[in-house]
Short mmCIF file of C-alpha atoms in Angstrom, two decimals:
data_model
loop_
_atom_site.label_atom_id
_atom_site.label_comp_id
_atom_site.label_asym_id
_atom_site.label_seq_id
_atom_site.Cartn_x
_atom_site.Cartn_y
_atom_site.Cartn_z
CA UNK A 1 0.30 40.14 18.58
CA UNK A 2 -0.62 37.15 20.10
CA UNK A 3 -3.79 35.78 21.17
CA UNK A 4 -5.82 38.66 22.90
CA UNK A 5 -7.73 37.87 26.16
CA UNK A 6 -9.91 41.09 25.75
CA UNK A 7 -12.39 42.37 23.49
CA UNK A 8 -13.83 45.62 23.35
CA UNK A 9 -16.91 45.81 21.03
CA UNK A 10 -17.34 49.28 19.98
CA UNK A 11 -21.01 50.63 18.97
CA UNK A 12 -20.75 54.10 16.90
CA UNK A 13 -23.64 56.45 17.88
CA UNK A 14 -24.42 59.96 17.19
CA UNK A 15 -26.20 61.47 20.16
CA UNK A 16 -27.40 59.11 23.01
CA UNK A 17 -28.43 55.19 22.13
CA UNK A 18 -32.03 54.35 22.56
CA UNK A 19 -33.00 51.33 24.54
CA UNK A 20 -34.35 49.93 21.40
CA UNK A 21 -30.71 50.28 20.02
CA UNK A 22 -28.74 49.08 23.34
CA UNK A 23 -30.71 45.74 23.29
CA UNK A 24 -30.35 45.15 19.90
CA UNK A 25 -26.41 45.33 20.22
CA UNK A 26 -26.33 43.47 23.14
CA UNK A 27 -27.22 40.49 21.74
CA UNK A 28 -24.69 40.55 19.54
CA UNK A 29 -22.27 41.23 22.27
CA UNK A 30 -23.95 37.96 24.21
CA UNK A 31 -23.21 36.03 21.23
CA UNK A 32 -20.19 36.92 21.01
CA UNK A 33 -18.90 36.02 24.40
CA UNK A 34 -20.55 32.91 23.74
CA UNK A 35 -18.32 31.78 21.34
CA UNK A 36 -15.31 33.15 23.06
CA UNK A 37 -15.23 31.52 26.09
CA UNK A 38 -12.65 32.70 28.58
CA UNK A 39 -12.31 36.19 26.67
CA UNK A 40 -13.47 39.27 28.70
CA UNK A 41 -16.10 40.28 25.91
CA UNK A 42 -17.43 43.90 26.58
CA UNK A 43 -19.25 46.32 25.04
CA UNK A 44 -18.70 50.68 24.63
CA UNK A 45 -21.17 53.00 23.47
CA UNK A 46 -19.36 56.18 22.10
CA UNK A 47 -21.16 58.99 20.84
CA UNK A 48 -19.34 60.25 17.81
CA UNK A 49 -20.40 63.93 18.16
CA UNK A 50 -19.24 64.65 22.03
CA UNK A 51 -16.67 62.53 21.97
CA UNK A 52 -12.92 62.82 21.34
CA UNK A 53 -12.71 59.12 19.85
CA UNK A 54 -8.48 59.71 19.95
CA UNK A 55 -8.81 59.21 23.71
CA UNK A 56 -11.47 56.92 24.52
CA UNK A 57 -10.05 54.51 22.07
CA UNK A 58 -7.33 54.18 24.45
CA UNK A 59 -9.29 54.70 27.89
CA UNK A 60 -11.36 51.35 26.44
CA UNK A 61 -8.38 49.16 27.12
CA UNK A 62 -6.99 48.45 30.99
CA UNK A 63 -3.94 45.93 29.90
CA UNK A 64 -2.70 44.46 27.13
CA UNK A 65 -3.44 41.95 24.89
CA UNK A 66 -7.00 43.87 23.60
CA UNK A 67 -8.52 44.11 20.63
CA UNK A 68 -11.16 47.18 19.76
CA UNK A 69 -13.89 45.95 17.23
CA UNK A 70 -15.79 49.10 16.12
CA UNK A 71 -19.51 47.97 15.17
CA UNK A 72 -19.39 50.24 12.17
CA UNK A 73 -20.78 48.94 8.37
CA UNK A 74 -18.34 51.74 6.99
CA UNK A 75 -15.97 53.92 8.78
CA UNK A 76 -16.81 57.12 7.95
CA UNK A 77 -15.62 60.45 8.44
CA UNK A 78 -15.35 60.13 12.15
CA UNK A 79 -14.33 56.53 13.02
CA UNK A 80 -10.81 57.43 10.43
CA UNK A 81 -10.05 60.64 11.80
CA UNK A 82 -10.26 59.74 15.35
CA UNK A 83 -9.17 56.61 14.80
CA UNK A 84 -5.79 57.82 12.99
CA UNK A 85 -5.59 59.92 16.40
CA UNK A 86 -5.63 57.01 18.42
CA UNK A 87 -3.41 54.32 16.81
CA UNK A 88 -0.24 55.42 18.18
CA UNK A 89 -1.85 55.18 21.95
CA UNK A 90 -2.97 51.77 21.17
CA UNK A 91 0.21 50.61 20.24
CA UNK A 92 1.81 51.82 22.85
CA UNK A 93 -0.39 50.13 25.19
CA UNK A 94 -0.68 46.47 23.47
CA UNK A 95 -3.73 46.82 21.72
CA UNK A 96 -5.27 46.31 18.06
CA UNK A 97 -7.65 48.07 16.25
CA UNK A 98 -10.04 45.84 14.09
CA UNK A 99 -11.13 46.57 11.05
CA UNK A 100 -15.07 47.81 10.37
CA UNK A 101 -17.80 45.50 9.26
CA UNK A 102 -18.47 45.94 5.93
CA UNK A 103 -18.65 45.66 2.86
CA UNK A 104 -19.24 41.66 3.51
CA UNK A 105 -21.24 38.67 1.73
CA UNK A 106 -22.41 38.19 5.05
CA UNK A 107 -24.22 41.79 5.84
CA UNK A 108 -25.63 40.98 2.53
CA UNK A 109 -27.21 37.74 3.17
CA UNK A 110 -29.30 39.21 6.65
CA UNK A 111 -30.01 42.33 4.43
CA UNK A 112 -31.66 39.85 2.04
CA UNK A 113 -33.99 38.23 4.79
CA UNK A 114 -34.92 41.31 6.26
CA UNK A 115 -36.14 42.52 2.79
CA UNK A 116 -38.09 39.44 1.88
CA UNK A 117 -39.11 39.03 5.10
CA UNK A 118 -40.64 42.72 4.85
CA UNK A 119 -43.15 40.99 2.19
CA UNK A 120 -41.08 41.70 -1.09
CA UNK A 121 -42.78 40.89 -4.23
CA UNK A 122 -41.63 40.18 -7.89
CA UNK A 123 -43.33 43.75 -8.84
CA UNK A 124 -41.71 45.74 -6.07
CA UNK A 125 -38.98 48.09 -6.18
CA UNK A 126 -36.03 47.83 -4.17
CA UNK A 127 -34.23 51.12 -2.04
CA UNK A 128 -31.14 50.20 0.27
CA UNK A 129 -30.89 53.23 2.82
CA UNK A 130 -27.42 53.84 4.62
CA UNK A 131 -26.91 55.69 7.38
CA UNK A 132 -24.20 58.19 4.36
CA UNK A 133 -21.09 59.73 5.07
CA UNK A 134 -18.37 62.33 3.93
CA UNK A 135 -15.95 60.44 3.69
CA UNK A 136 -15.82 59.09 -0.03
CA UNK A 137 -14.83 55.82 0.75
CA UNK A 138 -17.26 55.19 3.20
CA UNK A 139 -19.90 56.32 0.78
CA UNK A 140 -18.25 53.77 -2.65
CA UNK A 141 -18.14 51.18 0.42
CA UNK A 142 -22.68 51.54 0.51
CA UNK A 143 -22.84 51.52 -3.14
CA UNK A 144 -20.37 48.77 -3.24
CA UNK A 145 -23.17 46.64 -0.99
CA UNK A 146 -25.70 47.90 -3.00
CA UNK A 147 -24.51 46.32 -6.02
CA UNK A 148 -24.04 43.10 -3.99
CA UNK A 149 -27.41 43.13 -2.73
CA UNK A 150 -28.83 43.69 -5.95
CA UNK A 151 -27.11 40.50 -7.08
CA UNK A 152 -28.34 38.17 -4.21
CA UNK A 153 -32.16 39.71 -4.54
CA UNK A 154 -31.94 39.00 -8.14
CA UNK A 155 -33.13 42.98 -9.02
CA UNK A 156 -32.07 45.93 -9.49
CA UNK A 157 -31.39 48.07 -6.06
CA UNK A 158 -30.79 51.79 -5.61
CA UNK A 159 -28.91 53.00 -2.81
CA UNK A 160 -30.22 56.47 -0.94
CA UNK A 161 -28.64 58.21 2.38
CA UNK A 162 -29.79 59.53 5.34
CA UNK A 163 -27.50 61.75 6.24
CA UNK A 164 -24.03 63.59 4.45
CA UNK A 165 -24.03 62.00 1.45
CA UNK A 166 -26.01 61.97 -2.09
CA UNK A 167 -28.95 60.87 -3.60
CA UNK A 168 -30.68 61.46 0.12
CA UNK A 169 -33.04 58.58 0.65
CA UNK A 170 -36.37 60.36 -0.02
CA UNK A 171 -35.18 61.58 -3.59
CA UNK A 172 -33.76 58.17 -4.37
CA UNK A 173 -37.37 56.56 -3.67
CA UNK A 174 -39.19 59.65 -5.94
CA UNK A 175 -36.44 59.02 -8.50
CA UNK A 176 -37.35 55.19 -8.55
CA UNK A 177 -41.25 56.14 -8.44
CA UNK A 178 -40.58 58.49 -11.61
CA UNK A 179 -38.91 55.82 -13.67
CA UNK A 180 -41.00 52.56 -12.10
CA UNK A 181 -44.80 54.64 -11.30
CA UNK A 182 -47.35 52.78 -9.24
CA UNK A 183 -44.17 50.77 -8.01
CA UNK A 184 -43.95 49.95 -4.31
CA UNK A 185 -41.09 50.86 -2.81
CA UNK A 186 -39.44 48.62 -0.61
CA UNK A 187 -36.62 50.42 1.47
CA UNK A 188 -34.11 48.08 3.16
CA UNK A 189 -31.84 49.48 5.67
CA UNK A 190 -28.21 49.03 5.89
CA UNK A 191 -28.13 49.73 9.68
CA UNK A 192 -26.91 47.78 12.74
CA UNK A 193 -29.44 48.69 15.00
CA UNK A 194 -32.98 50.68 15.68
CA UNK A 195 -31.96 54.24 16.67
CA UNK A 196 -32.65 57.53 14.94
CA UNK A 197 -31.20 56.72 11.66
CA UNK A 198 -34.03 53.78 11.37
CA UNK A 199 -36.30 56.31 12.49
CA UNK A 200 -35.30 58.51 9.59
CA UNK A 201 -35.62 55.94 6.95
CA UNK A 202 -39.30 54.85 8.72
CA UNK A 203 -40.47 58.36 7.65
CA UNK A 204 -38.54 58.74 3.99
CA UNK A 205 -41.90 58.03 2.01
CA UNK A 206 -40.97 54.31 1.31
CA UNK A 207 -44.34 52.10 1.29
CA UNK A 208 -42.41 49.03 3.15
CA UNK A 209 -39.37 49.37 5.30
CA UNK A 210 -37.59 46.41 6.41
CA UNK A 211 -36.23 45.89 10.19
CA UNK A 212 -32.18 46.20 10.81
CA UNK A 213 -29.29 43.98 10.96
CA UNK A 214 -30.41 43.61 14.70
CA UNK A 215 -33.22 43.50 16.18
CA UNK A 216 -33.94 43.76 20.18
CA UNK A 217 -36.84 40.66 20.60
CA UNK A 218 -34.23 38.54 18.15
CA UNK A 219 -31.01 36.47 18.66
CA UNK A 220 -28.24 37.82 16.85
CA UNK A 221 -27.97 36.29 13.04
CA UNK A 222 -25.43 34.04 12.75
CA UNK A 223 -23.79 35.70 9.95
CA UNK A 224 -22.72 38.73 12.14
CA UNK A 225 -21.88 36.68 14.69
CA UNK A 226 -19.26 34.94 12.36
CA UNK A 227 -18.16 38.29 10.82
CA UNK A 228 -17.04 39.75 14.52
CA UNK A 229 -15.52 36.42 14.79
CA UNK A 230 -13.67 37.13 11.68
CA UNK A 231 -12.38 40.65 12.41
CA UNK A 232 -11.35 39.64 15.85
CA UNK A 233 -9.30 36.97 14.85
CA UNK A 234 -7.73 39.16 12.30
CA UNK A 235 -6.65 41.60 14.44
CA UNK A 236 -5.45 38.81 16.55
CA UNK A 237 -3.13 37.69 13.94
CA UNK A 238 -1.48 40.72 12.79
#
């Protein structure tokens, strides 16, 4: 495909975005245009559990020449199946499909900053908490960033879910209390966004929990900025 005049920035929810979540996005999506100048940049909430993501993949795009970036760290269970639905449509109709987020150096580096920026000690423990998934590769794709992150911080790091997937956050922080007592836990949070999954891990029984990839009263980090960049312009190139 050739260069696309259009991108769609996609952000996965599950049940209606807060306004918390919304501004946090959007200033990725102002970044974004920012560097594309002369690209329609826009931005699509889709709720994952009303929504038949087959057709609004396609109702996204009005001509051709598109792209679709879905703001996903892993595409789970959801984003594939309805996704799978929806190629053929946005074939037929000019557009690409980029691929998710993550796993990515970059995700790792802000994940980093958020948890030393949290207050992280030398005697602390480390939890990463994903939003989880059923879908299996979705789930190897957390512990896969997990291992990364526990590189880059230097210490070990233990990855826990929210939702759908195994160890659930608040038994991976007991487990790490049981092996490491009088440890504080410090719980970073693989998440785009505030919304109800950072509302989940807020409440999980960590002592510290470090802010999101975005954050509503901050510019977007220049690391995701660069990473859309990157997916675009792969899709662009196929």
């Amino acid at each position: 495909m050739g260069t696309a005049e259009t991108l769609v920035l996609l952000a996965i929810t599950h049940g209606a975005p807060s306004l918390a979540n919304r501004a946090g996005i959007m200033q990725l999506v102002d970044a974004v245009a920012e560097a594309l100048p002369g690209h329609d940049v826009s931005i699509a909430f889709l709720d994952v559990q009303h929504t038949d993501l087959a057709e609004a993949l396609a109702g996204f795009v009005t001509g051709e020449h598109a792209v679709i970036l879905p703001l996903v760290l892993s595409a789970g269970f959801h984003m594939r199946t309805g996704i799978a639905k929806g190629l053929e449509r946005l074939e037929r109709i000019g557009a690409e499909l980029a691929d998710e987020l993550g796993p990515d150096d970059r995700l790792v580096q802000v994940l980093a900053e958020r948890i030393e920026d949290s207050g992280l000690t030398a005697a602390d423990s480390v939890v990463l908490a994903a939003a989880g998934s059923s879908d299996a590769r979705a789930v190897r794709e957390c512990f896969e960033t997990g291992r990364r992150l526990a590189v880059r911080l230097g210490r070990p790091v233990t990855v826990g879910f929210i939702a759908a997937a195994m160890p659930r956050l608040h038994d991976a922080i007991d487990m790490v209390r049981d092996v490491h007592p009088g440890t504080r836990v410090v719980v970073g949070t693989y998440l785009l966004a505030p919304g109800s999954f950072y509302d989940a891990a807020l409440n999980a029984g960590g002592d510290v929990v470090a802010a999101p990839l975005l954050l509503p009263e901050r510019g977007a980090p220049a690391e995701l900025v660069d990473l859309v960049l990157d997916r675009y312009r792969g899709a662009t190139e196929r």
